[in-house]
Tab-separated table of C-alpha atoms in Angstrom:
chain	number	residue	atom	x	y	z
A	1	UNK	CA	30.773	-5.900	-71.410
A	2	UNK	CA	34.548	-4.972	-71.183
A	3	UNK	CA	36.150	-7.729	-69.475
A	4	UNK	CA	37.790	-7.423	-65.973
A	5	UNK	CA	41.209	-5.993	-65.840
A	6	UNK	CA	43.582	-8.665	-64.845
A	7	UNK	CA	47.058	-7.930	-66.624
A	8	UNK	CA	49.310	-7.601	-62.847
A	9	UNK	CA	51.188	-4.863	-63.119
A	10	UNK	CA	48.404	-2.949	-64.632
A	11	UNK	CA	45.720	-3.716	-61.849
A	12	UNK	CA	48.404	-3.074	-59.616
A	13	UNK	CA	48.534	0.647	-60.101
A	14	UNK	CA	44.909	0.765	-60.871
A	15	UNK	CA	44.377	-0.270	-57.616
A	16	UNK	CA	46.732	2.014	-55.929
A	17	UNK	CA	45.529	5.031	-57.617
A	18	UNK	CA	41.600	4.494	-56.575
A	19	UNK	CA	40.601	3.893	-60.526
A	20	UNK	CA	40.158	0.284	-59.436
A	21	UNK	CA	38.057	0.439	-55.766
A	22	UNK	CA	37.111	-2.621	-54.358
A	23	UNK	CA	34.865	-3.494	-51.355
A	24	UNK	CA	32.915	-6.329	-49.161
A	25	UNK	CA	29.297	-6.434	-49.045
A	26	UNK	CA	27.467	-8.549	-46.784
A	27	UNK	CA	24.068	-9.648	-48.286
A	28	UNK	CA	21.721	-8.998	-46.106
A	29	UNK	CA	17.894	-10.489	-45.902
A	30	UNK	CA	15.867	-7.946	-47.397
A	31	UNK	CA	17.855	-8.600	-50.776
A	32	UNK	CA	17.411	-12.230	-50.495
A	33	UNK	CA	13.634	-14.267	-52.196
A	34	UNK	CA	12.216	-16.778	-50.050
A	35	UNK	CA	13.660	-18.995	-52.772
A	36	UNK	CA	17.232	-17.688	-51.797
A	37	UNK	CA	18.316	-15.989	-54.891
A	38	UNK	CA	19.572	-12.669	-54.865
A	39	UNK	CA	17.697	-10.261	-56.121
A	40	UNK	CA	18.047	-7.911	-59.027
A	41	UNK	CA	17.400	-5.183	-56.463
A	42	UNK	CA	18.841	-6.245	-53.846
A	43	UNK	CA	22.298	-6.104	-56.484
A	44	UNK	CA	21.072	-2.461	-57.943
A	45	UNK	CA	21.814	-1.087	-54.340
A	46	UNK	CA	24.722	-2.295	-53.796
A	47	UNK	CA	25.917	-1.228	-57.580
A	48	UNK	CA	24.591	2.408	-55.774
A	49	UNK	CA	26.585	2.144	-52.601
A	50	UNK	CA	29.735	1.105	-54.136
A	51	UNK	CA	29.395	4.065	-56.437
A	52	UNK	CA	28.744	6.345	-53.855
A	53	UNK	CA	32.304	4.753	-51.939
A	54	UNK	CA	34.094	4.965	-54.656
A	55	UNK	CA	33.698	8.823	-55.276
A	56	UNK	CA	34.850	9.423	-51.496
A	57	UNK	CA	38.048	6.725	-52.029
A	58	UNK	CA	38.619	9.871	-54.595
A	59	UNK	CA	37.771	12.570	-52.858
A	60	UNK	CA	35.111	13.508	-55.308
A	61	UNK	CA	32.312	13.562	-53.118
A	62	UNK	CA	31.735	17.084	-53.206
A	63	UNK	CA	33.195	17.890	-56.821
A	64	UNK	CA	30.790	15.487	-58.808
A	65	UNK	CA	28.297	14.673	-55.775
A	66	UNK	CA	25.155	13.998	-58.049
A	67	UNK	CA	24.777	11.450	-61.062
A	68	UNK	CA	21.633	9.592	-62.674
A	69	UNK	CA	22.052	6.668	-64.516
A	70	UNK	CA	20.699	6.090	-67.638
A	71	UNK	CA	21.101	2.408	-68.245
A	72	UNK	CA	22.009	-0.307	-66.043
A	73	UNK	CA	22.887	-4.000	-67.571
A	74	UNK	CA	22.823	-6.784	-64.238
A	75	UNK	CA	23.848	-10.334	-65.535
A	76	UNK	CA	23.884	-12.281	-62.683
A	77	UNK	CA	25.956	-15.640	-63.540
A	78	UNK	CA	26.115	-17.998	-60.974
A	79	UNK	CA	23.402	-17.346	-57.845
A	80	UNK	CA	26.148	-18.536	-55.210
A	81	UNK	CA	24.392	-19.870	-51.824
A	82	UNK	CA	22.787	-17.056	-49.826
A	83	UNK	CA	22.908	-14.891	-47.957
A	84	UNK	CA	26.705	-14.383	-49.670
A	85	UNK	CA	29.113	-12.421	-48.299
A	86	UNK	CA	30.867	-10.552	-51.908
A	87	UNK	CA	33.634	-8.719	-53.306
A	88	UNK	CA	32.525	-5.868	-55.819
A	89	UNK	CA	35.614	-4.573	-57.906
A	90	UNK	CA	34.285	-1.075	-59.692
A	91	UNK	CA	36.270	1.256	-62.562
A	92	UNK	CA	34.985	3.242	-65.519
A	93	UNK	CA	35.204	1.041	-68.497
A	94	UNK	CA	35.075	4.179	-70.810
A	95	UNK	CA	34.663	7.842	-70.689
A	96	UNK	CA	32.967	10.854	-72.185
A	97	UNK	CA	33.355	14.566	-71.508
A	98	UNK	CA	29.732	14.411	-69.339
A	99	UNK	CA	29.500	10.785	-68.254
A	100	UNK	CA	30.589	7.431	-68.263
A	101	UNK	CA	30.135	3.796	-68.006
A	102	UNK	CA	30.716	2.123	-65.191
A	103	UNK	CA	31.593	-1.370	-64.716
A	104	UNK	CA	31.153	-3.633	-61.204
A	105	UNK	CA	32.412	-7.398	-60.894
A	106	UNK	CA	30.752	-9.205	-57.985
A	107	UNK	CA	31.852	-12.470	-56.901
A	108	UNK	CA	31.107	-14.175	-53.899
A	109	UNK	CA	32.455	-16.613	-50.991
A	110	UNK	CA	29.785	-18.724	-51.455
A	111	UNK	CA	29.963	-19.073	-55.319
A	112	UNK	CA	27.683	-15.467	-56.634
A	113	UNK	CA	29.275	-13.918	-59.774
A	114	UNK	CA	27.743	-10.830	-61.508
A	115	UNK	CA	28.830	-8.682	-64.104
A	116	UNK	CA	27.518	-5.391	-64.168
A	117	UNK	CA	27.854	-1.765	-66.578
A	118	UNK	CA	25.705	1.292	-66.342
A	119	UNK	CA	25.917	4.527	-68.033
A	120	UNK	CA	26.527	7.061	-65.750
A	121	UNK	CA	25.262	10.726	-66.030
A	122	UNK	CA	26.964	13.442	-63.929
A	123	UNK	CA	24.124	15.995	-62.962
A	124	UNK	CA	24.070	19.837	-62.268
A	125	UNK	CA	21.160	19.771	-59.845
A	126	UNK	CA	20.876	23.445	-60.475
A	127	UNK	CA	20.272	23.658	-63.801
A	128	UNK	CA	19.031	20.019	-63.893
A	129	UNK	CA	21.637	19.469	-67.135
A	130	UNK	CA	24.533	17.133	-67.448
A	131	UNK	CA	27.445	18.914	-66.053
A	132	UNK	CA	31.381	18.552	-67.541
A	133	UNK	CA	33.829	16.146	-65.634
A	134	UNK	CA	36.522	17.965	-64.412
A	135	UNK	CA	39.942	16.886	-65.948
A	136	UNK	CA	41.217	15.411	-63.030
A	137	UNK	CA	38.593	13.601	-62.596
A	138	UNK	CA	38.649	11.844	-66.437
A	139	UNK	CA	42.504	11.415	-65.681
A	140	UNK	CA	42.190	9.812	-62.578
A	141	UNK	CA	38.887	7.700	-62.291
A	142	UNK	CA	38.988	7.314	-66.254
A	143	UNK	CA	42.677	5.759	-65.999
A	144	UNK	CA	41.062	2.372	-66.186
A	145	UNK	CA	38.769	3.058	-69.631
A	146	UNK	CA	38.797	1.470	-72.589
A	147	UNK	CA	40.247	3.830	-75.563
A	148	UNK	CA	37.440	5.760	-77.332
A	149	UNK	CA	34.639	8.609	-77.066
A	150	UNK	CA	31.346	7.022	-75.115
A	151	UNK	CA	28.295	8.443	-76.554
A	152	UNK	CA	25.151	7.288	-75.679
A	153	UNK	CA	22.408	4.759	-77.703
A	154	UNK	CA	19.329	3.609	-77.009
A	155	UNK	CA	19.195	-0.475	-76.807
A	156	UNK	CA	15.530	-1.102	-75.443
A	157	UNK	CA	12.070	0.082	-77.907
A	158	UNK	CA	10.325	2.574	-75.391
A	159	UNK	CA	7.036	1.747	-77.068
A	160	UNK	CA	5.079	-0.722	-75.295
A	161	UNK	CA	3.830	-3.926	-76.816
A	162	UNK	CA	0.502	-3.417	-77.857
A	163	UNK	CA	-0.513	-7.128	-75.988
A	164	UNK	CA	0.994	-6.080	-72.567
A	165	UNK	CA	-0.282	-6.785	-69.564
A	166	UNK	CA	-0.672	-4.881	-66.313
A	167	UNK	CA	1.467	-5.787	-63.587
A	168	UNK	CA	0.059	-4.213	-59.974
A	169	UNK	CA	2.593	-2.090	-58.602
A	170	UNK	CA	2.694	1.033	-56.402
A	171	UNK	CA	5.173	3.874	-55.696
A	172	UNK	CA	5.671	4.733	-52.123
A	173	UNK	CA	7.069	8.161	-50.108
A	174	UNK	CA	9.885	6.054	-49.040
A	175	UNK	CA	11.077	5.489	-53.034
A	176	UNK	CA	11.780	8.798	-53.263
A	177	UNK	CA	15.784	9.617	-52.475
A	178	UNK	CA	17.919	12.782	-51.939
A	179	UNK	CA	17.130	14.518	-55.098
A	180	UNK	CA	13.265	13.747	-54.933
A	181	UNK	CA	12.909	11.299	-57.682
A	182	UNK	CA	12.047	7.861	-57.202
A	183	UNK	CA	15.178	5.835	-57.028
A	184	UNK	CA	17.199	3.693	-59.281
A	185	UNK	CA	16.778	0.710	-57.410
A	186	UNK	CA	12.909	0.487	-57.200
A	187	UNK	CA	12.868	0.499	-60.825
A	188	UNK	CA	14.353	-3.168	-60.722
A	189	UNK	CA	12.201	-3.965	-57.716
A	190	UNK	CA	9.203	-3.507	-60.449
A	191	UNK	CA	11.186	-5.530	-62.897
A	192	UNK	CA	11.106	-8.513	-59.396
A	193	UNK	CA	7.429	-7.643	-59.426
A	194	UNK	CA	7.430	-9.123	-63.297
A	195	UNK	CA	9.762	-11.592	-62.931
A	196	UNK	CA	7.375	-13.296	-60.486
A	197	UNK	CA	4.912	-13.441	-63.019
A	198	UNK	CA	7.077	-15.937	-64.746
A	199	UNK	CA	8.569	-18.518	-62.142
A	200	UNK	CA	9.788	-20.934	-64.913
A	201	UNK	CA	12.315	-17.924	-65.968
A	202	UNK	CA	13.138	-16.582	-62.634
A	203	UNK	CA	14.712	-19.966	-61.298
A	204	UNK	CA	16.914	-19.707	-64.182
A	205	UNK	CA	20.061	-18.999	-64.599
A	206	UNK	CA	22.817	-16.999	-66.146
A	207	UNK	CA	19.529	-13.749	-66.677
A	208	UNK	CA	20.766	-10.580	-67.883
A	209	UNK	CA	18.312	-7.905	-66.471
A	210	UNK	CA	18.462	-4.272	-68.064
A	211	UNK	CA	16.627	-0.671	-67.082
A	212	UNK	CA	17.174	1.956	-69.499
A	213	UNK	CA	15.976	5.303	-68.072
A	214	UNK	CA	14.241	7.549	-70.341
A	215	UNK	CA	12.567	10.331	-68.061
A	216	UNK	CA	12.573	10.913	-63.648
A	217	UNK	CA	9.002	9.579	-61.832
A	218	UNK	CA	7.733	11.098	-59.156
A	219	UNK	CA	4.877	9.839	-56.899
A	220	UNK	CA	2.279	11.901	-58.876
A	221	UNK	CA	2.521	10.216	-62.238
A	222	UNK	CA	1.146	6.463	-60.889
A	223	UNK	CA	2.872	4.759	-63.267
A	224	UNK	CA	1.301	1.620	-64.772
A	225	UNK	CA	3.625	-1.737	-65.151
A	226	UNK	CA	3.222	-3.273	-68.309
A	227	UNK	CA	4.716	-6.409	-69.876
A	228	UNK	CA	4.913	-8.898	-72.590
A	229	UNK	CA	6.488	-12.033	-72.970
A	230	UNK	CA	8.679	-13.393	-75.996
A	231	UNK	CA	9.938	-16.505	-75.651
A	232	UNK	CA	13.213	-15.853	-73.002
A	233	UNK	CA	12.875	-12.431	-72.684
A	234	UNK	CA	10.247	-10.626	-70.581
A	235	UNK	CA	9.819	-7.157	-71.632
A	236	UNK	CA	8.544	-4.425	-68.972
A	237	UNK	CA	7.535	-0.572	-69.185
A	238	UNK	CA	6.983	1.754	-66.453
A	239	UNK	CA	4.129	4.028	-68.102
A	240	UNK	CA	2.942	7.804	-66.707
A	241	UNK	CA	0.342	9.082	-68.966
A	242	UNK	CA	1.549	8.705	-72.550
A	243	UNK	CA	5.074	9.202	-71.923
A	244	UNK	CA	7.647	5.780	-71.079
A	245	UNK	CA	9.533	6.453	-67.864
A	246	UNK	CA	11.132	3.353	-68.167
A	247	UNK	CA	12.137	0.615	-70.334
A	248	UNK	CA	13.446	-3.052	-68.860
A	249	UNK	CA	14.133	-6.615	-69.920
A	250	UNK	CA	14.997	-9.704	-68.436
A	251	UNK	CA	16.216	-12.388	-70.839
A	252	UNK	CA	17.474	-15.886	-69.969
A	253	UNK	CA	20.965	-16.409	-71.476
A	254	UNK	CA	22.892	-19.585	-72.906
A	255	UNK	CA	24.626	-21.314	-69.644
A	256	UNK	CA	28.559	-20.184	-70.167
A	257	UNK	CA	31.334	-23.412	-70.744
């Protein structure tokens, strides 16, 4: 991931122009495992929140109101005591004509710290097609990206193993959002729902968690849960009939000096 911007002057006027938004989140139960750690989707909402903050810090609200995401990366680095109360710094780390990526620092008063980058679609619910970013908008939420055209590729197989395994899991009328499709953040509460599978790899820590979005579910399709083990990575797919809504991972990484 690009790292944080931390040059003075530079975050300076990043911050005073609204490229660089920053916020407090208080984690709150219902994002928290019996085992206190902080849950991958317990941080996906927050990621969504912030977003949605960030465009009204702009005033883009109403310009660029509806985005899907096509890729999400969560490393969470240190698991801090919780419930935490956190700081989440978000800018665009790079830019394209249609979408961007998206980068969110978390750290905590209790000792979280999670790096985050998704890849950001920005959606014409009319014609159901990405939609152009207005100029102002790549001039002025952009300022922060790193030089460069961002075009997308695909990091996770969409093919399930042929040895996964069924996870249970069930879609409810309440996982549906604004623009009736299920929303980002249950798709990493099914990725919890595999995790749990494997306690050995949930306790540890720094895990890099990742949901690469390949097609919308809606409550009709009853997607299956699959997933396969190898080694330090758990592989997951969200399945509708033959075609892969969804593609995950959760991988263990090396501890950071």
């Amino acid at each position: 991931m690009p790292p944080r911007i931390t040059e003075p002057d530079r975050r300076r006027e990043l911050l005073d122009s609204g490229a660089i938004y920053t916020a407090q989140r208080s984690v709150r139960g219902d994002a928290v495992s019996p085992d206190r750690r902080l849950k991958f989707d317990g941080v996906a909402r927050y990621l969504q929140d912030t977003g949605q903050d960030h465009l009204r810090h702009l005033d883009y609200e109403e310009i660029h109101p509806y985005w899907v995401v096509r890729r999400t990366v969560i490393e969470i680095l240190e698991g801090g005591e919780q419930p935490d109360i956190l700081t989440v710094e978000r800018w665009g780390s790079r830019m394209g004509s249609r979408w961007c990526n998206v980068r969110i620092g978390i750290d905590g008063e209790k000792g979280t710290r999670i790096e985050t980058e998704a890849f950001w679609i920005n959606f014409n619910i009319d014609t159901l097609t990405p939609s152009a970013l207005s100029e102002t908008f790549l001039t002025t939420f952009g300022a922060a990206a790193e030089p460069g055209v961002l075009r997308w590729k695909q990091w996770l197989d969409p093919k399930p193993h042929p040895d996964a395994v069924e996870v249970p899991f069930l879609l409810r009328a309440a996982d549906l959002d604004i623009i009736q499709h299920v929303n980002n953040a249950v798709y990493w509460t099914a990725l919890e729902e595999v995790l749990s599978s494997y306690p050995d790899l949930r306790e540890r820590l720094p895990l890099r968690g990742i949901v690469e979005h390949n097609s919308a579910l809606q409550l009709e399709d009853e997607p299956r849960l699959l997933a396969h083990r190898e080694g330090d990575v758990v592989h997951a797919w969200l399945v509708a009939g033959e075609r892969t809504a969804a593609a995950m991972s959760v991988e263990a990484l090396e501890e950071q000096a």
